[in-house]
Short mmCIF file of C-alpha atoms and ligand atoms in Angstrom, two decimals:
data_model
loop_
_atom_site.label_atom_id
_atom_site.label_comp_id
_atom_site.label_asym_id
_atom_site.label_seq_id
_atom_site.Cartn_x
_atom_site.Cartn_y
_atom_site.Cartn_z
CA MET A 1 76.56 -1.19 53.53
CA GLN A 2 76.85 1.62 51.02
CA LYS A 3 73.53 3.20 51.84
CA SER A 4 74.60 6.81 52.28
CA ALA A 5 76.57 6.72 49.00
CA SER A 6 73.48 5.83 46.89
CA PRO A 7 71.71 8.82 45.37
CA ALA A 8 68.06 9.52 46.14
CA ILE A 9 65.89 8.59 43.16
CA ASP A 10 62.30 9.05 42.03
CA TYR A 11 60.31 7.08 39.49
CA ILE A 12 58.30 8.66 36.70
CA VAL A 13 55.69 6.15 35.57
CA ARG A 14 53.85 6.73 32.31
CA PRO A 15 50.62 4.97 31.34
CA SER A 16 51.22 1.75 29.43
CA GLY A 17 49.26 -1.08 27.85
CA PRO A 18 48.86 -4.74 28.76
CA LEU A 19 51.73 -6.73 30.29
CA ARG A 20 53.13 -9.55 28.20
CA GLY A 21 56.08 -11.89 28.46
CA GLU A 22 57.79 -14.64 30.37
CA ILE A 23 59.98 -13.74 33.33
CA ARG A 24 61.57 -14.86 36.58
CA VAL A 25 61.75 -12.72 39.69
CA PRO A 26 64.65 -12.63 42.18
CA GLY A 27 64.87 -15.11 45.06
CA ASP A 28 62.58 -15.06 48.06
CA LYS A 29 63.76 -12.57 50.67
CA SER A 30 62.49 -14.44 53.71
CA ILE A 31 64.06 -17.72 52.60
CA SER A 32 67.32 -16.03 51.58
CA HIS A 33 67.81 -14.53 55.07
CA ARG A 34 67.17 -17.92 56.64
CA CYS A 35 69.68 -19.73 54.35
CA ILE A 36 72.45 -17.46 55.58
CA MET A 37 71.43 -17.57 59.24
CA LEU A 38 70.87 -21.30 59.54
CA GLY A 39 73.77 -22.16 57.22
CA ALA A 40 76.03 -20.07 59.49
CA VAL A 41 75.34 -22.17 62.61
CA ALA A 42 75.15 -25.51 60.77
CA ASP A 43 78.04 -27.98 60.55
CA GLY A 44 79.49 -28.00 57.04
CA ASP A 45 78.99 -25.96 53.86
CA THR A 46 75.51 -24.83 52.83
CA ARG A 47 75.32 -24.24 49.08
CA VAL A 48 72.61 -21.80 48.05
CA ARG A 49 71.26 -21.14 44.57
CA GLY A 50 68.83 -18.34 43.74
CA LEU A 51 69.78 -16.21 46.77
CA LEU A 52 68.28 -12.73 46.65
CA GLU A 53 71.08 -10.19 46.28
CA GLY A 54 68.95 -7.34 47.62
CA GLU A 55 70.34 -5.01 50.28
CA ASP A 56 68.37 -6.61 53.12
CA VAL A 57 69.93 -10.02 52.50
CA LEU A 58 73.35 -8.49 51.87
CA ALA A 59 73.02 -6.91 55.34
CA THR A 60 72.50 -10.40 56.77
CA VAL A 61 75.52 -11.70 54.82
CA ALA A 62 77.67 -8.85 56.19
CA ALA A 63 76.32 -9.47 59.71
CA PHE A 64 77.42 -13.12 59.68
CA ARG A 65 80.82 -12.24 58.23
CA SER A 66 81.26 -9.91 61.20
CA LEU A 67 80.30 -12.84 63.45
CA GLY A 68 83.17 -14.88 62.04
CA VAL A 69 81.39 -16.85 59.30
CA GLU A 70 83.03 -17.21 55.88
CA ILE A 71 80.59 -16.78 53.02
CA ASP A 72 81.56 -17.12 49.34
CA GLY A 73 79.54 -14.91 47.01
CA PRO A 74 76.78 -14.19 46.49
CA GLU A 75 77.33 -14.03 42.77
CA ASP A 76 74.54 -14.67 40.28
CA GLY A 77 72.50 -15.91 43.23
CA GLU A 78 75.06 -18.51 44.29
CA ALA A 79 76.63 -18.50 47.73
CA VAL A 80 78.38 -20.97 49.99
CA VAL A 81 78.01 -20.48 53.73
CA HIS A 82 80.85 -22.18 55.58
CA GLY A 83 78.98 -23.13 58.74
CA VAL A 84 80.77 -22.65 62.06
CA GLY A 85 78.47 -24.95 64.04
CA ARG A 86 76.12 -24.06 66.90
CA GLU A 87 78.86 -22.70 69.19
CA GLY A 88 81.08 -21.20 66.51
CA LEU A 89 79.88 -17.58 66.19
CA ARG A 90 82.38 -14.99 67.45
CA ALA A 91 81.91 -11.52 68.98
CA PRO A 92 81.72 -8.87 66.25
CA ALA A 93 84.24 -6.02 66.36
CA ALA A 94 81.54 -3.34 66.01
CA ALA A 95 77.77 -2.87 66.09
CA ILE A 96 75.98 -4.88 63.38
CA ASP A 97 74.10 -2.65 60.90
CA LEU A 98 70.99 -4.36 59.52
CA GLY A 99 69.92 -1.42 57.36
CA ASN A 100 66.22 -1.51 56.50
CA SER A 101 65.62 -5.14 57.46
CA GLY A 102 63.20 -5.98 60.26
CA THR A 103 63.52 -9.69 59.46
CA ALA A 104 67.30 -9.59 59.86
CA MET A 105 67.10 -7.76 63.17
CA ARG A 106 64.34 -9.82 64.77
CA LEU A 107 65.65 -13.22 63.69
CA LEU A 108 69.26 -12.35 64.50
CA ALA A 109 68.24 -11.16 67.98
CA GLY A 110 66.79 -14.61 68.65
CA LEU A 111 69.86 -16.39 67.32
CA LEU A 112 72.24 -14.15 69.28
CA ALA A 113 70.24 -14.07 72.53
CA GLY A 114 71.92 -17.19 73.94
CA GLN A 115 75.52 -16.60 72.80
CA GLY A 116 78.50 -16.11 75.08
CA PHE A 117 79.30 -12.59 73.83
CA ASP A 118 77.77 -9.11 73.79
CA CYS A 119 76.68 -7.41 70.58
CA THR A 120 74.62 -4.48 69.35
CA LEU A 121 72.18 -4.44 66.44
CA VAL A 122 71.42 -1.14 64.69
CA GLY A 123 69.35 -0.16 61.66
CA ASP A 124 68.39 2.74 59.40
CA ALA A 125 65.84 5.45 60.25
CA SER A 126 62.87 3.23 59.26
CA LEU A 127 64.09 0.17 61.21
CA ASN A 128 64.87 2.40 64.20
CA ARG A 129 61.14 3.18 64.46
CA ARG A 130 59.96 -0.44 64.45
CA PRO A 131 58.69 -2.27 67.54
CA MET A 132 61.10 -4.77 69.10
CA ARG A 133 59.41 -5.56 72.42
CA ARG A 134 57.42 -8.21 70.58
CA ILE A 135 60.68 -10.19 70.51
CA THR A 136 62.61 -8.87 73.50
CA GLU A 137 59.79 -9.76 75.93
CA PRO A 138 59.54 -13.47 75.04
CA LEU A 139 63.33 -13.70 74.70
CA ALA A 140 63.66 -12.19 78.20
CA CYS A 141 61.36 -14.96 79.47
CA MET A 142 63.96 -17.39 78.10
CA GLY A 143 66.67 -15.63 80.13
CA ALA A 144 67.99 -13.32 77.40
CA TRP A 145 69.24 -9.86 78.35
CA ILE A 146 68.39 -7.39 75.59
CA GLU A 147 68.11 -3.63 75.96
CA THR A 148 66.15 -1.47 73.54
CA ALA A 149 65.91 2.29 73.18
CA ASP A 150 63.07 4.01 75.07
CA GLY A 151 59.86 3.03 73.32
CA GLY A 152 61.09 -0.50 72.63
CA THR A 153 62.83 0.33 69.35
CA PRO A 154 66.38 -0.39 68.11
CA PRO A 155 69.26 -0.34 68.77
CA LEU A 156 69.24 -3.71 70.50
CA VAL A 157 72.06 -4.32 72.97
CA ILE A 158 72.36 -8.06 73.58
CA ARG A 159 74.37 -9.26 76.58
CA ALA A 160 76.27 -12.55 76.76
CA ARG A 161 74.31 -15.46 78.26
CA ASP A 162 75.31 -18.95 79.11
CA GLY A 163 72.39 -20.74 77.46
CA LEU A 164 68.66 -20.07 77.64
CA ALA A 165 65.59 -21.65 79.21
CA PRO A 166 62.80 -23.06 77.00
CA ILE A 167 59.36 -21.41 77.05
CA GLY A 168 55.85 -22.02 75.83
CA TYR A 169 54.65 -18.85 74.14
CA THR A 170 51.45 -17.78 72.38
CA THR A 171 52.18 -14.93 69.97
CA PRO A 172 49.93 -11.92 70.62
CA VAL A 173 50.42 -10.65 67.04
CA ALA A 174 50.45 -12.76 63.89
CA SER A 175 54.16 -12.53 63.12
CA ALA A 176 56.53 -15.03 61.54
CA GLN A 177 59.39 -12.85 62.70
CA VAL A 178 58.38 -13.24 66.34
CA LYS A 179 57.79 -16.97 65.94
CA SER A 180 61.13 -17.40 64.15
CA SER A 181 63.07 -15.33 66.68
CA ILE A 182 61.84 -17.56 69.51
CA LEU A 183 62.51 -20.76 67.56
CA LEU A 184 66.07 -19.68 66.79
CA ALA A 185 66.64 -18.85 70.47
CA GLY A 186 65.07 -22.24 71.20
CA LEU A 187 67.99 -23.92 69.41
CA TYR A 188 70.13 -22.68 72.33
CA ALA A 189 67.63 -23.50 75.08
CA ASN A 190 67.95 -26.30 77.54
CA GLY A 191 64.77 -28.21 76.61
CA ARG A 192 61.70 -27.93 74.39
CA THR A 193 60.47 -24.49 73.25
CA CYS A 194 56.92 -24.21 72.00
CA VAL A 195 55.28 -21.39 70.00
CA THR A 196 51.53 -21.23 69.41
CA GLU A 197 49.94 -18.89 66.90
CA ALA A 198 46.24 -18.25 66.38
CA VAL A 199 46.54 -17.65 62.63
CA PRO A 200 49.34 -19.36 60.68
CA THR A 201 52.16 -17.13 59.45
CA ARG A 202 54.92 -17.98 56.95
CA ASP A 203 56.63 -21.19 57.98
CA HIS A 204 59.98 -20.95 56.17
CA THR A 205 61.96 -21.15 59.43
CA GLU A 206 60.25 -24.39 60.44
CA ARG A 207 60.74 -25.93 57.00
CA MET A 208 64.41 -25.02 56.83
CA LEU A 209 65.17 -26.03 60.42
CA ALA A 210 63.60 -29.42 59.69
CA ALA A 211 65.58 -29.73 56.43
CA LEU A 212 68.81 -29.09 58.35
CA GLY A 213 67.97 -31.80 60.88
CA ALA A 214 66.56 -29.89 63.86
CA THR A 215 64.15 -31.84 66.05
CA LEU A 216 60.95 -29.96 65.38
CA THR A 217 57.28 -30.91 65.37
CA ARG A 218 54.27 -29.05 64.05
CA GLU A 219 50.67 -29.53 64.95
CA ASP A 220 47.40 -27.97 63.80
CA LEU A 221 45.20 -27.30 66.80
CA PRO A 222 41.48 -28.15 66.80
CA ALA A 223 39.38 -25.96 64.51
CA GLY A 224 39.93 -22.26 64.92
CA GLU A 225 42.67 -22.51 67.56
CA GLY A 226 45.65 -22.14 65.24
CA SER A 227 48.87 -24.10 65.18
CA ARG A 228 51.82 -24.97 67.38
CA VAL A 229 55.49 -25.67 66.71
CA ARG A 230 57.97 -27.23 69.13
CA ILE A 231 61.75 -27.30 68.87
CA GLU A 232 64.22 -29.26 70.98
CA GLY A 233 67.17 -27.19 72.16
CA GLY A 234 70.74 -28.38 72.03
CA GLY A 235 70.59 -30.10 68.64
CA ARG A 236 73.03 -29.54 65.82
CA LEU A 237 72.16 -28.50 62.27
CA ALA A 238 73.69 -30.24 59.25
CA ALA A 239 74.50 -28.22 56.11
CA THR A 240 72.59 -28.94 52.93
CA GLU A 241 71.95 -27.53 49.45
CA ILE A 242 69.14 -24.99 49.14
CA ASP A 243 67.38 -23.74 46.01
CA VAL A 244 65.60 -20.47 46.78
CA PRO A 245 62.34 -20.02 44.85
CA GLY A 246 61.33 -16.73 43.21
CA ASP A 247 59.77 -14.31 45.69
CA ILE A 248 55.97 -14.26 45.42
CA SER A 249 56.05 -10.86 47.13
CA SER A 250 58.11 -9.48 44.23
CA ALA A 251 56.10 -11.34 41.59
CA ALA A 252 52.93 -9.88 43.14
CA PHE A 253 53.47 -6.37 41.73
CA LEU A 254 53.62 -7.65 38.17
CA LEU A 255 50.98 -10.36 38.61
CA ALA A 256 48.51 -7.81 39.99
CA ALA A 257 49.33 -5.29 37.27
CA ALA A 258 48.74 -7.93 34.58
CA ALA A 259 45.63 -9.31 36.29
CA GLY A 260 43.75 -6.02 36.00
CA ARG A 261 44.75 -5.03 32.47
CA PRO A 262 42.70 -6.78 29.79
CA GLY A 263 44.93 -8.12 27.02
CA SER A 264 47.77 -9.01 29.40
CA ASP A 265 49.35 -12.46 29.33
CA LEU A 266 52.22 -12.82 31.77
CA LEU A 267 54.08 -15.97 32.81
CA VAL A 268 56.27 -15.83 35.92
CA ARG A 269 58.37 -18.96 36.28
CA GLY A 270 59.62 -20.59 39.47
CA VAL A 271 57.63 -18.66 42.08
CA GLY A 272 57.41 -19.90 45.67
CA VAL A 273 53.79 -20.85 46.41
CA ASN A 274 54.08 -21.86 50.05
CA PRO A 275 50.44 -21.76 51.26
CA THR A 276 51.40 -19.35 54.06
CA ARG A 277 52.35 -16.81 51.34
CA THR A 278 49.69 -17.16 48.64
CA GLY A 279 47.05 -14.84 50.08
CA ILE A 280 47.67 -12.42 47.22
CA LEU A 281 46.63 -15.06 44.68
CA ALA A 282 43.45 -15.76 46.67
CA ILE A 283 42.62 -12.04 46.88
CA LEU A 284 43.25 -11.41 43.18
CA GLU A 285 41.16 -14.48 42.26
CA GLN A 286 38.38 -13.20 44.52
CA MET A 287 38.60 -9.95 42.51
CA GLY A 288 38.01 -11.99 39.35
CA ALA A 289 41.62 -12.51 38.22
CA ASP A 290 42.49 -15.32 35.81
CA ILE A 291 45.57 -16.99 37.34
CA SER A 292 46.74 -20.52 36.63
CA GLN A 293 49.56 -22.58 38.15
CA SER A 294 51.60 -25.17 36.28
CA ASN A 295 54.78 -27.17 36.75
CA ARG A 296 54.21 -27.47 40.50
CA ARG A 297 57.16 -29.01 42.29
CA ILE A 298 59.05 -28.98 45.57
CA ALA A 299 62.45 -27.23 45.65
CA GLY A 300 64.47 -26.84 48.83
CA GLY A 301 61.50 -28.05 50.87
CA GLU A 302 59.25 -25.30 49.46
CA PRO A 303 56.43 -25.60 46.89
CA VAL A 304 57.19 -23.80 43.62
CA ALA A 305 55.09 -23.19 40.48
CA ASP A 306 54.93 -21.21 37.26
CA LEU A 307 52.16 -18.62 37.45
CA ARG A 308 50.30 -17.40 34.37
CA VAL A 309 47.97 -14.40 34.50
CA ARG A 310 45.65 -13.23 31.77
CA GLY A 311 44.24 -9.73 32.18
CA VAL A 312 40.55 -9.04 32.88
CA ALA A 313 38.55 -6.20 34.47
CA LEU A 314 38.74 -6.74 38.25
CA HIS A 315 36.07 -5.96 40.82
CA GLY A 316 36.24 -4.87 44.46
CA VAL A 317 36.04 -7.38 47.34
CA ASP A 318 35.88 -7.70 51.11
CA VAL A 319 39.19 -9.17 52.28
CA ALA A 320 38.70 -11.43 55.32
CA PRO A 321 41.05 -10.83 58.32
CA ALA A 322 42.06 -14.52 58.25
CA VAL A 323 43.73 -13.97 54.85
CA VAL A 324 45.80 -11.02 56.07
CA PRO A 325 48.92 -12.86 57.40
CA SER A 326 49.35 -14.81 54.16
CA ALA A 327 49.31 -11.59 52.12
CA ILE A 328 50.86 -9.26 54.71
CA ASP A 329 53.47 -7.73 52.39
CA GLU A 330 51.12 -7.48 49.41
CA PHE A 331 48.57 -4.96 50.70
CA PRO A 332 50.07 -1.94 48.93
CA THR A 333 49.52 -3.93 45.72
CA VAL A 334 45.99 -4.93 46.74
CA PHE A 335 45.17 -1.28 47.46
CA VAL A 336 46.35 0.01 44.07
CA ALA A 337 44.64 -2.87 42.25
CA ALA A 338 41.41 -2.05 44.12
CA ALA A 339 41.69 1.61 43.08
CA THR A 340 41.16 0.76 39.41
CA SER A 341 38.66 -2.06 39.99
CA ARG A 342 34.87 -1.85 39.79
CA GLY A 343 33.17 -1.20 43.15
CA ALA A 344 34.50 -0.93 46.69
CA THR A 345 37.21 -2.98 48.42
CA ARG A 346 37.28 -3.30 52.19
CA VAL A 347 40.23 -4.65 54.18
CA THR A 348 39.98 -5.22 57.94
CA GLY A 349 42.30 -6.64 60.60
CA ALA A 350 45.47 -5.41 58.93
CA GLY A 351 46.75 -3.15 61.73
CA GLU A 352 50.20 -4.78 61.45
CA LEU A 353 50.62 -2.74 58.25
CA ARG A 354 51.14 0.30 60.47
CA VAL A 355 54.49 -1.06 61.74
CA LYS A 356 56.11 -2.21 58.49
CA GLU A 357 58.89 -0.30 56.66
CA SER A 358 56.38 2.58 56.76
CA ASP A 359 52.84 2.93 58.09
CA ARG A 360 51.50 1.20 54.99
CA LEU A 361 47.87 2.04 55.72
CA ALA A 362 48.50 5.77 56.08
CA VAL A 363 51.11 6.02 53.30
CA SER A 364 48.98 4.00 50.84
CA ALA A 365 45.87 6.07 51.64
CA ALA A 366 47.81 9.31 51.13
CA GLY A 367 49.24 8.04 47.83
CA LEU A 368 45.82 6.98 46.57
CA ALA A 369 44.30 10.32 47.59
CA ALA A 370 47.09 12.13 45.72
CA LEU A 371 45.98 10.26 42.58
CA GLY A 372 42.33 11.16 43.02
CA VAL A 373 41.19 7.85 44.51
CA ARG A 374 38.67 7.83 47.36
CA ALA A 375 40.35 5.80 50.11
CA ARG A 376 40.19 6.00 53.89
CA THR A 377 41.76 4.03 56.69
CA THR A 378 39.41 2.49 59.25
CA GLY A 379 39.69 1.97 63.00
CA ASP A 380 39.76 -1.82 62.67
CA GLY A 381 43.22 -1.74 61.04
CA GLY A 382 41.85 -1.54 57.57
CA MET A 383 41.05 0.49 54.52
CA VAL A 384 38.07 1.18 52.30
CA ILE A 385 38.80 2.02 48.67
CA GLU A 386 36.23 3.15 46.12
CA GLY A 387 37.35 1.72 42.80
CA GLY A 388 37.29 3.80 39.62
CA THR A 389 40.05 5.61 37.84
CA MET A 390 43.43 6.77 39.03
CA SER A 391 44.71 10.11 37.79
CA GLY A 392 48.32 11.28 37.50
CA GLY A 393 50.13 13.12 40.25
CA GLU A 394 52.84 12.72 42.84
CA VAL A 395 53.11 9.99 45.47
CA ASP A 396 55.52 9.86 48.41
CA SER A 397 56.69 6.28 49.03
CA ALA A 398 58.06 7.30 52.45
CA GLY A 399 61.17 5.30 51.55
CA ASP A 400 59.16 2.08 51.57
CA HIS A 401 60.18 -0.33 48.77
CA ARG A 402 56.79 -2.01 48.52
CA ILE A 403 54.85 1.27 48.37
CA ALA A 404 57.18 2.44 45.59
CA MET A 405 56.73 -0.75 43.52
CA ALA A 406 52.97 -0.95 44.12
CA PHE A 407 52.41 2.57 42.77
CA ALA A 408 54.92 1.99 39.95
CA THR A 409 52.78 -0.90 38.70
CA ALA A 410 49.39 0.82 39.21
CA ALA A 411 47.22 1.51 36.18
CA ALA A 412 47.07 5.32 36.42
CA ALA A 413 45.59 7.26 33.52
CA ALA A 414 48.37 9.90 33.45
CA PRO A 415 52.05 10.10 34.51
CA VAL A 416 52.82 9.55 38.19
CA ARG A 417 55.97 10.67 39.97
CA ILE A 418 56.90 8.45 42.92
CA ARG A 419 59.25 10.01 45.44
CA ASP A 420 62.02 8.23 47.32
CA CYS A 421 62.36 4.89 45.48
CA ARG A 422 65.95 4.06 46.42
CA ASN A 423 64.89 1.29 48.82
CA VAL A 424 63.45 -0.84 46.01
CA ALA A 425 67.01 -2.24 46.00
CA THR A 426 66.40 -3.75 49.45
CA SER A 427 64.13 -6.46 48.05
CA PHE A 428 63.95 -6.32 44.25
CA PRO A 429 67.17 -5.42 42.44
CA GLY A 430 66.43 -5.05 38.72
CA PHE A 431 62.75 -4.25 39.32
CA ARG A 432 62.50 -1.39 36.86
CA THR A 433 64.27 -3.22 34.01
CA LEU A 434 62.15 -6.33 34.52
CA ALA A 435 58.90 -4.33 34.76
CA ASN A 436 59.73 -2.37 31.61
CA SER A 437 60.59 -5.62 29.77
CA VAL A 438 56.98 -6.77 30.11
CA GLY A 439 55.45 -3.47 29.02
CA LEU A 440 55.51 -0.97 31.88
CA ASP A 441 57.08 2.46 31.37
CA ILE A 442 59.09 3.43 34.45
CA GLU A 443 61.90 5.97 34.29
CA VAL A 444 64.39 6.64 37.08
CA VAL A 445 65.20 10.27 37.73
CA ASP A 446 67.40 12.05 40.20
CA ALA A 447 65.27 13.03 43.17
CA GLY A 448 66.41 16.63 42.87
CA GLY A 449 65.44 16.87 39.18
C1 LIG B 1 58.85 -11.86 57.30
C2 LIG B 1 57.68 -11.82 58.01
C3 LIG B 1 56.67 -10.76 57.86
C4 LIG B 1 56.89 -9.93 56.61
C5 LIG B 1 58.32 -9.58 56.39
C6 LIG B 1 59.17 -10.84 56.28
C7 LIG B 1 59.79 -12.96 57.54
O1 LIG B 1 56.72 -9.92 58.99
O2 LIG B 1 56.12 -8.75 56.67
O3 LIG B 1 58.48 -8.83 55.20
O4 LIG B 1 60.71 -13.16 56.72
O5 LIG B 1 59.64 -13.66 58.56
P1 LIG B 1 55.87 -10.29 60.31
O6 LIG B 1 56.11 -11.71 60.56
O7 LIG B 1 56.40 -9.42 61.41
O8 LIG B 1 54.46 -9.96 59.94
#
C-alpha cells in the first residue's frame, strides 16, 4: 500500500444549492471484499464487475496475492480472481498489511484460522485500536490459535492449525464481521457451524457463500429471537460471475444531502438495496424524505434499484435501536442531516459506533459542536441533536472517511474546513468530483495550507 506516500489533505466546503443530476456510485465495499476472499478459495475463475477500487479492497487484493492467489485487475471495476481452491492458499512471505480495513482483518482472520501455515495481520493506527477479541474468542473455541496485542487489538498472529472444530455461537454484539469471520472459519471446520444473532446484520457473506455452492441454511427464529445461519464444513466453492452493486453507504451521503435541500432532484442508479443495509432510507423517510425506488432487480444475488430523491425540509426523529445495525455506517450522515432538520433527533443503542474507524459518537458530536450545533452523546450509546442551523468552522474528521464525507455533504450556512480527509480514498475514490458534479462545492487543499 502507498499510504505513507499520500499527502495529508483537508476539504474546504462552501455552501451550495440543491443537488441535481443522475449518477452512479462506486461498488459496494462489503461485497467487494467478499468477492476477492471467496473467489480466492473457490475452484476456477471468479469474474467480478463493479469492484470497488478503494484502498480497503485493494488491501484485500494485495493480501490474497501475498497468499499465492493470482488476481487480474482491478481495472475499471473488473477483476478476475484465479481461485486456488479450499486448500490452495500459501504462507505469505511477510506480515499482511490491511491498512484501515476492519472488514479485511476480521474476515481474513476467520478464513486463515484453519490453514496449515502461520501468518500475521497488521493495520494502520486506526485499525490497531480496534477490538479483535470479538473474533479471536469464538475462533479459539473452534481450535484456532490467534494472539493479539495486549488489550485485544491487532496485530493478529495466527498459528498453523490442522483443521477446526465446528461451534454454535450467539454473537454478543450485532456484527456482520463477527458472523462472517466464524462462517469463513466454518468452511474449514469438521462439521456444522452455527451462528445466531439477535438482530440481523448484513448478510452478504451468506448470500455469496450460497451463490458459490456452500451448504448453508438460514432460519428466522420465532418473533424477537433473531436469526440463525448454519454452514457445513469441508465443502468446496465453485467460481462464478459477480456483479457488485453500487454501495448504499457511499450513496447515502449524497442521498441525505439531496433529501434535506428543497429543490434537489437526484437519481442514483444501480444501488444495492439489500434489506440488511437500507436502514438509512428508513430513517430519512421517517424524517420526511421523498425517496422512490425504481428498476428493482437482482444482480449477483443482491437486490439493486435506482433511487430518486427530491428535496424537502426534514424533521427530527427518534431512531429505534432495532434499525441501528442496518444503518450502522450511516450515522455520521444521520447526525449531520439531523443538525439542519426541524426539532430534535435522538439515537439510542448505537454504542458500536465507538469502535469504528474512529469513535463516531464522540467525533461527530465534536464536529457538530464546532459548527454551532447542540449535540450530546448519551450513556445508552446514542446522541441527541437539536436541529436548527449549522454555521461555518473547522471539523476534525479524525482520519475517518465517513466522518469526512458526512460533514462535506452537510448543509452548513458558511464555509467549513474538514481536517484529515485522505482516508476518503479507502471507500469512495472520486467522491469529491462526483459530489461537485451534482452541485456541492468541495475543494481539496494541502493540510498544511
Ligand atoms: C461490515 C460490517 C459492519 C460495517 C463495516 C463493514 C462488513 O461492521 O460497519 O463497515 O463488511 O461486514 P460490523 O459488522 O462490525 O458492525
